XYZ file of C-alpha atoms in Angstrom:
749
model
C 185.086 153.097 164.034
C 182.557 150.577 163.034
C 181.121 150.810 159.557
C 177.376 150.160 159.131
C 176.533 148.080 156.141
C 173.120 148.691 154.610
C 171.672 145.931 152.449
C 169.275 147.001 149.662
C 166.866 144.375 148.330
C 166.087 144.788 144.620
C 162.819 143.102 143.523
C 163.476 141.189 140.311
C 160.642 140.468 137.824
C 159.928 136.762 137.455
C 160.924 135.294 134.105
C 158.392 135.727 131.328
C 157.653 132.032 131.075
C 156.951 131.835 134.791
C 154.604 134.766 134.569
C 152.746 133.243 131.617
C 152.459 129.867 133.328
C 151.160 131.561 136.436
C 148.626 133.495 134.427
C 147.467 130.355 132.585
C 146.627 128.820 135.961
C 143.853 131.369 136.201
C 142.477 130.837 132.646
C 139.008 129.855 133.822
C 138.674 132.158 136.846
C 135.944 134.208 135.131
C 134.142 131.144 133.706
C 131.781 130.739 136.620
C 129.217 127.963 136.849
C 126.791 130.171 134.935
C 129.127 130.599 131.962
C 130.207 126.952 131.951
C 126.588 125.861 131.746
C 125.931 128.516 129.074
C 128.557 126.834 126.867
C 125.801 124.346 125.994
C 124.345 127.011 123.671
C 127.392 127.512 121.449
C 128.016 123.793 121.535
C 124.502 123.139 120.267
C 124.921 125.744 117.527
C 128.174 124.083 116.475
C 126.540 120.650 116.469
C 123.769 122.046 114.240
C 126.337 123.180 111.658
C 128.200 119.886 111.790
C 124.981 117.903 111.374
C 124.263 119.935 108.214
C 127.765 119.166 107.024
C 127.258 115.453 107.716
C 124.036 115.452 105.685
C 125.662 117.286 102.796
C 128.867 115.233 102.694
C 127.727 111.617 103.204
C 130.323 108.855 103.393
C 127.973 106.102 102.273
C 128.068 104.411 105.666
C 124.625 105.615 106.702
C 123.171 108.833 108.045
C 123.533 107.812 111.701
C 127.231 107.012 111.238
C 127.852 110.262 109.322
C 126.175 112.410 111.965
C 127.989 110.593 114.781
C 131.316 110.995 112.956
C 130.956 114.672 112.174
C 129.426 115.697 115.508
C 132.136 113.809 117.401
C 134.849 115.508 115.350
C 133.073 118.820 115.758
C 132.724 118.430 119.513
C 136.374 117.529 119.880
C 137.417 120.559 117.790
C 134.959 122.727 119.731
C 136.509 122.008 123.110
C 140.129 121.865 121.951
C 140.037 125.123 120.025
C 137.747 126.715 122.599
C 140.339 126.052 125.297
C 143.179 127.258 123.084
C 141.361 130.519 122.489
C 140.634 130.791 126.215
C 144.379 130.460 126.973
C 145.235 133.075 124.390
C 142.700 135.457 125.914
C 144.283 134.763 129.295
C 147.708 135.687 128.008
C 146.301 138.926 126.708
C 144.862 139.556 130.121
C 141.206 140.093 129.220
C 138.922 139.761 132.233
C 136.039 137.945 130.560
C 134.573 134.379 130.616
C 137.340 133.131 128.372
C 136.229 129.585 127.659
C 132.731 130.756 126.771
C 134.158 133.385 124.425
C 136.522 130.789 122.930
C 133.611 128.501 122.048
C 131.736 131.431 120.533
C 134.735 132.305 118.350
C 134.986 128.656 117.298
C 131.312 128.763 116.166
C 131.904 131.923 114.163
C 134.865 130.452 112.330
C 133.533 126.892 111.862
C 130.081 127.924 110.604
C 131.613 130.458 108.240
C 133.895 127.922 106.598
C 131.235 125.181 106.490
C 129.057 127.458 104.340
C 131.798 129.324 102.488
C 133.394 126.084 101.262
C 129.969 125.062 99.930
C 130.241 127.793 97.273
C 128.315 130.310 99.337
C 129.221 133.960 98.773
C 131.591 135.321 101.464
C 129.095 137.896 102.751
C 126.310 135.334 102.971
C 128.553 132.839 104.778
C 129.531 135.572 107.261
C 125.902 136.556 107.912
C 124.841 132.922 108.428
C 127.785 132.449 110.777
C 126.755 135.436 112.865
C 123.083 134.382 113.010
C 123.874 130.775 114.012
C 126.394 131.927 116.609
C 124.004 134.521 118.086
C 121.386 131.776 118.333
C 123.863 129.695 120.263
C 124.769 132.566 122.578
C 121.134 133.370 123.384
C 120.318 129.749 123.934
C 123.301 129.377 126.237
C 122.347 132.446 128.254
C 118.807 131.154 128.726
C 120.138 127.756 129.830
C 122.513 129.497 132.245
C 119.721 131.600 133.716
C 117.417 128.621 134.139
C 120.216 126.718 135.885
C 121.212 129.580 138.188
C 120.307 129.265 141.859
C 120.299 133.014 142.257
C 117.278 133.373 139.994
C 113.948 132.777 141.647
C 111.599 130.061 140.433
C 108.979 132.661 139.590
C 111.351 134.513 137.230
C 112.385 131.190 135.678
C 108.723 130.301 135.122
C 108.068 133.677 133.456
C 111.156 133.207 131.286
C 110.031 129.739 130.193
C 106.552 131.079 129.454
C 107.934 133.910 127.344
C 110.100 131.477 125.387
C 107.085 129.191 124.821
C 104.966 132.077 123.583
C 107.780 133.212 121.275
C 108.250 129.755 119.778
C 104.483 129.202 119.446
C 103.885 132.581 117.802
C 106.683 131.949 115.371
C 105.257 128.565 114.411
C 101.680 129.820 114.102
C 102.388 133.250 112.562
C 99.956 133.674 109.658
C 101.670 133.183 106.339
C 101.084 135.556 103.460
C 99.067 133.996 100.698
C 101.219 133.097 97.746
C 100.401 135.093 94.609
C 100.442 131.809 92.722
C 97.420 130.495 94.574
C 94.395 131.135 92.435
C 90.943 129.790 91.954
C 90.421 127.517 89.005
C 87.712 128.924 86.812
C 85.442 126.202 85.517
C 83.351 127.089 82.492
C 80.897 125.302 80.264
C 83.839 124.174 78.122
C 85.254 122.171 81.032
C 83.833 118.690 81.632
C 85.324 116.751 84.553
C 86.575 113.341 83.398
C 84.004 110.778 84.306
C 86.199 107.783 85.054
C 88.196 106.292 87.891
C 91.172 108.309 89.107
C 94.447 107.223 87.517
C 95.902 107.088 91.033
C 93.587 104.219 92.021
C 95.328 100.817 92.039
C 94.379 98.607 89.126
C 93.081 95.044 89.121
C 96.443 93.261 88.987
C 98.306 91.777 91.947
C 101.962 92.784 91.864
C 105.169 90.782 92.192
C 108.349 92.568 93.229
C 111.880 91.367 92.545
C 115.309 92.713 91.657
C 117.980 91.896 89.126
C 121.649 92.847 89.387
C 125.274 91.758 89.446
C 124.938 89.826 92.699
C 128.190 91.446 93.881
C 127.023 94.915 94.891
C 128.683 95.715 98.237
C 126.455 98.708 98.953
C 122.900 97.657 98.078
C 122.205 94.121 99.176
C 119.092 93.923 96.976
C 121.523 93.931 94.061
C 124.156 91.949 95.922
C 123.685 88.648 97.758
C 119.919 89.225 98.075
C 119.371 89.718 94.314
C 116.704 87.612 92.595
C 118.068 87.563 89.019
C 121.691 87.842 87.946
C 122.504 90.311 85.170
C 125.662 90.962 83.202
C 128.024 93.872 83.766
C 128.740 96.277 80.915
C 131.883 98.068 79.757
C 131.429 101.845 79.366
C 135.146 102.661 79.017
C 134.617 103.876 75.425
C 132.667 106.799 76.934
C 134.051 107.235 80.472
C 137.705 108.209 80.661
C 137.678 109.823 84.115
C 136.737 107.398 86.881
C 138.588 107.929 90.152
C 140.229 105.185 92.195
C 138.270 106.357 95.238
C 135.024 105.773 93.292
C 136.226 102.244 92.469
C 137.067 101.682 96.134
C 133.562 102.802 97.147
C 131.598 100.753 94.602
C 133.933 97.786 94.135
C 133.986 98.141 90.328
C 135.085 100.635 87.711
C 133.810 101.929 84.358
C 134.702 98.643 82.655
C 132.206 96.624 84.699
C 129.167 98.745 85.426
C 126.274 96.724 86.864
C 122.777 96.497 85.392
C 120.659 96.778 88.539
C 116.900 97.138 88.478
C 113.888 96.986 90.761
C 110.924 95.314 89.077
C 107.226 95.576 89.813
C 105.448 93.024 87.602
C 101.693 92.500 87.265
C 100.604 88.939 87.805
C 98.995 87.434 84.721
C 99.806 85.913 81.363
C 100.666 89.163 79.622
C 102.172 90.407 77.458
C 102.355 93.764 79.229
C 103.773 97.156 78.225
C 107.117 97.822 79.871
C 108.163 101.067 81.550
C 111.676 102.058 82.660
C 112.149 104.777 85.289
C 115.536 106.407 85.914
C 116.577 108.908 88.591
C 118.763 112.000 88.266
C 122.024 113.308 89.657
C 121.480 113.106 93.413
C 124.424 112.483 95.744
C 126.051 109.183 94.818
C 126.085 107.906 98.380
C 122.361 108.605 98.889
C 120.856 105.982 96.593
C 117.995 107.243 94.402
C 116.516 104.283 92.519
C 114.180 103.232 95.351
C 112.479 106.630 95.343
C 109.921 105.695 92.651
C 108.401 102.655 94.326
C 105.173 104.672 94.653
C 104.968 104.790 90.864
C 106.198 101.234 90.355
C 103.526 99.675 92.525
C 100.736 101.796 91.034
C 101.711 101.211 87.405
C 102.204 97.476 87.858
C 98.758 97.164 89.414
C 97.421 98.776 86.222
C 99.146 96.315 83.918
C 102.576 97.831 83.223
C 105.850 96.049 83.950
C 107.774 98.795 85.696
C 111.541 98.829 86.285
C 113.409 101.418 88.373
C 116.931 101.576 86.987
C 119.962 102.032 89.241
C 122.479 104.596 87.919
C 123.722 105.841 91.291
C 127.305 104.988 90.255
C 127.130 107.802 87.677
C 126.075 110.432 90.224
C 128.068 113.224 91.833
C 130.054 112.760 95.030
C 131.796 115.402 97.098
C 134.665 112.973 97.431
C 135.080 111.846 93.816
C 133.267 114.343 91.591
C 131.338 112.902 88.648
C 132.484 110.723 85.717
C 132.876 112.493 82.401
C 130.287 111.883 79.685
C 127.807 110.891 82.383
C 124.805 112.194 80.391
C 125.618 109.994 77.418
C 126.281 106.995 79.624
C 122.962 107.461 81.440
C 121.146 106.998 78.136
C 123.474 104.181 77.065
C 122.878 102.239 80.304
C 119.098 102.453 79.698
C 119.558 100.798 76.324
C 121.713 98.105 77.913
C 118.910 97.453 80.413
C 116.496 96.895 77.537
C 118.982 94.403 76.040
C 119.289 92.641 79.379
C 115.550 92.430 79.826
C 115.254 90.993 76.313
C 117.806 88.379 77.254
C 115.879 87.556 80.428
C 112.690 87.207 78.369
C 114.248 84.540 76.153
C 114.510 82.030 79.001
C 111.370 80.020 79.889
C 112.293 79.886 83.586
C 112.596 83.677 83.842
C 109.742 85.865 85.188
C 110.079 88.104 82.092
C 109.393 85.176 79.730
C 106.506 85.950 77.329
C 105.474 88.892 79.526
C 106.781 91.810 77.435
C 104.894 93.703 74.760
C 107.846 94.963 72.719
C 105.649 97.378 70.792
C 104.488 99.230 73.882
C 107.470 100.746 75.706
C 107.738 103.938 77.780
C 110.659 105.686 79.431
C 110.353 107.944 82.495
C 113.171 110.072 83.873
C 113.709 112.638 86.603
C 116.199 115.548 86.354
C 119.229 114.302 84.356
C 117.281 111.095 83.952
C 114.587 113.146 82.204
C 117.117 114.135 79.583
C 118.565 110.623 79.414
C 115.196 109.033 78.484
C 114.772 111.468 75.575
C 118.292 110.669 74.386
C 117.600 106.951 74.647
C 114.432 107.411 72.594
C 116.551 109.190 69.964
C 119.496 106.832 70.368
C 120.645 106.866 66.732
C 122.021 110.396 67.200
C 124.611 109.150 69.693
C 124.854 105.367 69.393
C 124.350 104.444 65.724
C 127.993 103.321 65.447
C 128.192 101.613 68.829
C 128.842 97.935 68.090
C 128.430 97.046 71.795
C 124.708 97.667 71.534
C 122.472 94.977 70.122
C 119.137 95.485 68.469
C 117.646 97.894 71.006
C 115.215 99.008 68.276
C 113.280 95.815 68.999
C 111.702 97.829 71.836
C 109.249 100.286 70.235
C 109.344 103.362 72.453
C 105.924 104.984 72.251
C 106.051 107.433 75.155
C 108.598 109.489 77.104
C 107.864 111.310 80.401
C 110.324 113.729 81.961
C 110.076 115.138 85.476
C 111.976 118.437 85.877
C 114.484 117.416 83.193
C 117.771 118.995 82.268
C 118.349 119.802 78.611
C 122.042 120.262 77.846
C 123.805 119.645 74.578
C 125.716 116.365 74.398
C 128.285 116.224 71.594
C 126.653 119.454 70.380
C 123.366 117.578 69.807
C 119.962 117.414 71.485
C 117.277 114.768 71.373
C 114.512 115.104 68.806
C 111.417 112.976 69.172
C 109.135 112.134 66.245
C 105.831 110.306 66.590
C 106.587 109.595 70.244
C 104.273 111.031 72.867
C 105.973 113.324 75.349
C 105.001 114.569 78.817
C 107.008 116.847 81.052
C 106.290 118.111 84.589
C 107.994 121.043 86.302
C 107.651 122.716 89.683
C 107.742 126.520 89.845
C 109.646 126.247 93.143
C 112.358 123.980 91.734
C 115.591 125.080 93.421
C 117.763 122.686 91.394
C 116.620 122.818 87.769
C 115.105 126.282 88.181
C 114.314 126.725 84.469
C 111.557 124.796 82.705
C 113.948 122.945 80.390
C 111.284 120.347 79.527
C 109.681 122.931 77.245
C 112.716 122.750 75.005
C 112.172 119.059 74.418
C 108.490 119.804 73.934
C 109.440 122.189 71.106
C 111.642 119.472 69.532
C 108.878 116.856 69.591
C 107.013 116.553 66.265
C 104.336 114.359 64.785
C 103.217 113.162 61.370
C 99.984 114.742 60.201
C 97.059 112.882 61.722
C 99.165 111.026 64.282
C 97.415 110.043 67.503
C 100.531 110.872 69.506
C 100.552 114.020 71.617
C 102.835 116.172 73.751
C 101.967 117.968 76.937
C 103.540 120.056 79.693
C 102.454 120.782 83.252
C 103.936 123.664 85.250
C 103.055 123.350 88.941
C 103.058 126.257 91.331
C 104.522 125.488 94.780
C 106.189 122.237 93.636
C 109.922 121.699 94.052
C 112.468 119.339 92.471
C 113.196 116.689 95.049
C 109.760 115.625 96.335
C 108.961 113.725 93.133
C 111.448 111.168 94.526
C 110.424 109.769 97.896
C 114.039 109.465 99.043
C 115.311 112.929 98.242
C 113.673 114.883 101.041
C 112.297 118.392 100.621
C 115.507 120.302 99.911
C 116.567 120.708 96.277
C 120.166 121.476 97.159
C 122.369 119.442 99.503
C 123.124 120.758 102.961
C 124.472 123.030 104.303
C 123.482 125.383 101.423
C 120.047 123.740 101.232
C 119.069 125.172 104.626
C 118.804 128.588 102.964
C 116.042 127.484 100.575
C 112.477 128.431 101.499
C 109.734 125.884 102.027
C 107.039 128.531 102.418
C 103.796 127.623 100.610
C 105.464 124.480 99.204
C 103.274 121.496 98.492
C 103.713 118.557 100.846
C 105.571 115.474 99.592
C 102.405 113.328 99.346
C 100.618 116.119 97.420
C 103.466 116.547 94.987
C 103.789 112.823 94.327
C 100.046 112.573 93.884
C 100.418 114.939 90.882
C 103.052 112.735 89.281
C 100.885 109.689 89.904
C 97.876 111.314 88.263
C 99.725 112.541 85.192
C 102.155 109.690 84.610
C 99.540 106.972 85.196
C 97.037 108.743 82.917
C 99.773 109.362 80.322
C 100.698 105.672 80.140
C 97.065 104.597 80.141
C 96.407 106.909 77.173
C 99.524 106.102 75.171
C 100.164 102.416 75.890
C 96.713 101.114 76.826
C 94.771 103.388 74.444
C 92.490 104.710 77.215
C 91.317 107.824 75.428
C 89.141 108.995 78.319
C 92.283 110.404 79.961
C 93.258 112.636 77.010
C 91.143 115.617 78.241
C 93.425 115.832 81.297
C 96.336 116.805 79.026
C 94.223 119.143 76.862
C 93.071 121.117 79.960
C 94.221 120.330 83.500
C 90.856 121.597 84.824
C 89.218 118.440 83.545
C 91.059 116.489 86.230
C 91.038 119.003 89.093
C 89.170 116.653 91.421
C 92.235 114.374 91.352
C 94.790 117.115 92.013
C 95.877 119.029 95.138
C 95.006 122.698 95.332
C 97.570 124.937 93.674
C 97.911 126.717 90.326
C 98.634 124.769 87.157
C 99.642 125.731 83.618
C 99.570 123.219 80.790
C 100.341 122.968 77.080
C 99.037 120.419 74.636
C 99.426 119.532 70.992
C 98.747 116.350 69.049
C 99.368 115.103 65.527
C 95.829 116.137 64.646
C 96.648 119.817 65.167
C 96.500 122.045 62.063
C 98.892 124.921 62.562
C 98.018 128.417 61.395
C 100.988 130.254 62.973
C 104.013 129.004 64.936
C 106.269 132.037 64.219
C 109.280 129.775 63.618
C 109.313 129.764 59.816
C 110.941 133.181 59.351
C 111.733 136.509 60.989
C 108.923 138.367 59.236
C 106.152 139.305 61.692
C 103.696 140.029 58.904
C 103.828 136.881 56.790
C 102.014 133.708 57.843
C 102.034 130.169 56.394
C 99.420 129.573 53.674
C 99.722 133.069 52.211
C 98.395 134.593 55.385
C 99.014 138.034 56.831
C 99.260 139.379 60.380
C 98.352 142.906 61.402
C 98.399 144.852 64.669
C 96.356 147.896 65.573
C 97.136 150.317 68.392
C 99.624 148.007 70.024
C 103.275 146.968 69.817
C 103.712 143.562 68.233
C 107.056 141.821 67.788
C 108.225 138.294 67.128
C 110.600 137.176 69.870
C 112.408 134.121 71.139
C 110.634 132.256 73.893
C 113.020 132.428 76.850
C 113.379 131.073 80.388
C 113.938 133.024 83.568
C 117.694 133.234 82.847
C 117.113 134.639 79.337
C 118.108 131.487 77.491
C 116.110 130.412 74.466
C 113.573 127.600 74.790
C 113.848 126.666 71.129
C 110.816 128.404 69.682
C 109.461 131.866 68.867
C 106.218 133.670 69.504
C 104.469 136.965 68.949
C 104.611 139.482 71.831
C 101.779 141.994 72.132
C 101.882 144.963 74.482
C 99.350 147.762 74.752
C 98.207 150.607 76.967
C 94.794 151.857 77.992
C 93.243 154.433 75.702
C 89.501 155.109 75.583
C 89.688 156.174 71.962
C 91.284 152.939 70.670
C 90.764 149.176 70.800
C 94.081 147.366 70.478
C 93.900 144.249 68.391
C 95.981 141.579 66.633
C 94.662 139.773 63.559
C 95.621 136.800 61.395
C 93.896 136.609 58.018
C 93.965 134.527 54.798
C 92.350 135.820 51.657
C 91.399 132.321 50.497
C 90.629 131.070 53.983
C 92.765 129.539 56.681
C 93.969 125.967 56.377
C 91.266 123.545 57.406
C 91.856 120.420 59.529
C 91.732 116.931 57.999
C 88.007 116.665 58.797
C 87.340 119.784 56.720
C 85.589 121.661 59.531
C 87.376 123.108 62.531
C 85.951 122.090 65.912
C 88.506 123.585 68.308
C 90.550 126.769 68.130
C 93.813 126.315 70.024
C 96.624 128.672 70.932
C 99.223 129.050 73.667
C 99.258 132.274 75.643
C 101.545 133.585 78.376
C 100.733 136.595 80.511
C 103.906 138.670 80.579
C 102.457 141.678 82.365
C 104.856 140.924 85.223
C 107.527 142.494 82.962
C 105.810 145.864 83.128
C 106.952 148.141 85.941
C 104.566 149.387 88.582
C 104.927 152.908 87.219
C 103.697 151.758 83.816
C 100.627 149.857 84.855
C 98.205 149.180 87.623
C 98.478 146.282 90.056
C 95.396 144.720 88.489
C 97.035 144.565 85.104
C 100.134 143.081 86.635
C 97.972 140.315 88.073
C 96.436 139.686 84.658
C 92.880 140.863 85.220
C 92.555 142.415 81.753
C 90.016 140.981 79.330
C 90.712 139.604 75.853
C 88.052 138.911 73.267
C 88.531 136.455 70.392
C 86.697 136.983 67.128
C 86.317 134.511 64.251
C 85.201 135.601 60.800
C 84.422 133.373 57.798
C 84.955 134.124 54.099
C 81.336 135.397 53.844
C 82.001 138.119 56.373
C 80.021 136.503 59.187
C 81.841 136.995 62.513
C 81.400 136.060 66.150
C 83.295 137.668 69.018
C 83.394 136.083 72.481
C 85.319 136.897 75.681
C 88.220 134.603 76.328
C 87.239 134.435 80.010
C 84.107 132.519 79.030
C 86.496 129.651 78.248
C 89.438 130.375 80.587
C 90.701 133.570 82.193
C 94.228 134.701 81.378
C 96.208 133.402 84.374
C 98.940 135.373 86.096
C 102.226 133.523 86.469
C 103.530 132.336 89.864
C 106.051 134.401 91.711
C 108.501 132.222 93.634
C 110.648 133.152 96.611
C 113.270 130.427 96.420
C 115.221 131.372 99.538
C 114.526 132.523 103.082
C 114.850 136.212 102.179
C 114.651 138.288 98.963
C 118.190 139.536 99.591
C 119.396 135.906 99.319
C 117.353 135.422 96.131
C 119.439 138.103 94.490
C 122.825 136.770 95.580
C 122.774 133.059 96.341
C 124.392 130.692 93.789
C 125.518 133.531 91.534
C 122.025 134.974 91.267
C 120.380 131.720 90.209
C 117.189 132.659 92.026
C 116.995 136.398 91.288
C 114.152 136.056 88.765
C 110.978 135.084 90.675
C 108.878 134.463 87.562
C 109.410 132.452 84.388
C 107.428 132.870 81.219
C 105.365 129.734 80.627
C 102.508 129.109 78.218
C 98.967 128.024 78.908
C 97.186 126.335 75.987
C 93.656 127.614 75.392
C 91.264 125.331 73.556
C 88.055 127.042 72.521
C 85.227 124.748 71.366
C 83.936 126.410 68.201
C 80.478 125.048 68.878
C 80.224 127.969 71.336
C 80.643 130.318 68.379
C 78.102 128.623 66.142
C 75.684 128.512 69.076
C 75.913 132.273 69.188
C 75.493 132.584 65.403
C 74.692 129.388 63.414
C 75.530 131.187 60.156
C 79.243 131.129 60.975
C 80.899 128.743 58.515
C 83.622 126.770 60.293
C 84.781 125.206 57.017
C 86.030 128.549 55.669
C 87.484 130.687 58.436
C 89.199 133.765 57.018
C 90.199 135.900 59.989
C 91.106 135.451 63.657
C 91.362 138.587 65.816
C 92.397 139.132 69.425
C 90.924 142.292 70.941
C 92.586 143.665 74.090
C 90.360 145.095 76.744
C 90.819 148.036 79.073
C 94.062 148.473 80.977
C 97.667 147.991 80.063
C 99.015 144.555 79.379
C 101.544 142.302 77.718
C 101.115 138.768 76.413
C 102.911 136.263 74.195
C 101.103 134.015 71.709
C 102.312 130.854 69.961
C 101.085 127.709 68.220
C 97.835 129.093 66.872
C 95.701 126.626 64.955
C 92.692 124.327 64.933
C 91.613 120.718 65.425
């Protein structure tokens, strides 16, 4: 018998590795031509983020090199990681365009970390990542559709037209008017200055040259192209933290800091006043000292030797941080520049020889430089025992100007200026130094009785921090974080620099050249409106000729006044308070805060009186009543007051009474209306204002003062019997509506 053998074939599963390899072969089977073309969208979104990173983390080798470096690295990472993700998706078995999805996931992760590592809150970084990635996806889909052969030309044309309309409507969408834009009320007390604009070039031809170490490897104008050789200085007694990487970048360390300067010198026999300008803490690799050429050329044409000082080596770098004690060294380096210039001036073959008026010196600084110039003007506080400094007092500093300055304690001390004129400018849209710190230095600037020196502030709606320097761009914070700041309603760069030219040129003309016709600009900005771009301004002014009646700094008693005076309030709340910035830090002075509500049966008022008469000015008869006022109605909630009161439309009347009982009462609006304060949206969305940079921008309004100067001739014109030599009472009457104001520095000229 024959046995039948039956063979059974058992199918064995291929090894796992073989199956995975086989699956990987089909990684891109769902990435059709459409999806491969659409990858251009995520790639572009990724490039956008890496360009921001390149701009925010410069290497010092130039913007083009940085962008090329970062975008090349980003593109390489984009395709490598995109393919890795695609393979992983293949192994999972998802039937989707895997390479496209891989590039999208790369964008999400890369953009998130680019922003998150720039100290952006996790939630914000995630939202930005999603928005940028979605933009890349949509762009890619549109590109894919336009490239597809299956889509008719008519549909493509419609799609392009819709995209064009969308882009155009976005660009031309009407912007809401900023609440800070307001009309400037000109009254009979305002007389436009009848002289040439301080921005007009003067009669002097200008020579330009540089001085420096001659060995600067980064800036050739201070290296082998330098015109005058200067000495290096040793700052090791102050700087103890200077990284080796910083030395590698600059080619020197804290023991051999260069004295580099750009000089604009008027042609002529001289001697001329000398002005030093110093920048602030911008990125070290993005040199800042050439950003004030617009001021240097103008001032030199008007007869001022102007020097822009290089202190870039003290600035922050993402790679090396910032040297310790940099604030003190910034001021110290300025003094060393004065010494170097004095040394230059001693040599007959030097362009500085016999050109310097040592009794007419001014210092101008921006940001940290704005604090440094005040410290240099008060150098004895920090450098009285420094035996490395020569006789810097040979230079008689008469004026200090600070643009958006910082004001931090250094060695637990702050600069105090006496009989030195002081000017400070601040933008309300400053995203870097967001508080008006210059007002603190204003409060610490004092004058001898009768001094011709003065101090003044200018708060500028719609102005930011960076545009005062022509090289800093329009973003106050480095990228990528800077992309989240709003530029809505912001002044253009030329407009903003025109303001600094008007005020700084006029300031130096008034203080160093004695051109008194420019003083009214600082008393009341409206006198120079024809020179200024359209926006809202707020200014303070005080000179050594001011006779103070009440400054509220002498004690904590709201009733007592200097000179045996007495304050009273009727039908309102009146309290002495510290004058504070938007972050609730003190500005170094106090004021009286008045708040009231509308009642037909009452007339709220605040009075200052002296039984024997108020203190008279040196002339014996008061000619101008002056006081600083801030409209704080923005602090009242909408439930408590009407929108009109919030915008400051209430009326105030000011009454003056002499010792004989004769009184005159006039509306304040006949001189100047009470201005509402600007409300600033610092970022692209109010939600970001509340959260970005630890809430730095959450307060849209800062309390700032406006100085009112009321010509008392208007009072005597109303009643000639009013005796301005014996004023006994001053009363502020509050009109209808609810309101809140702060008063300070009440007195006469």
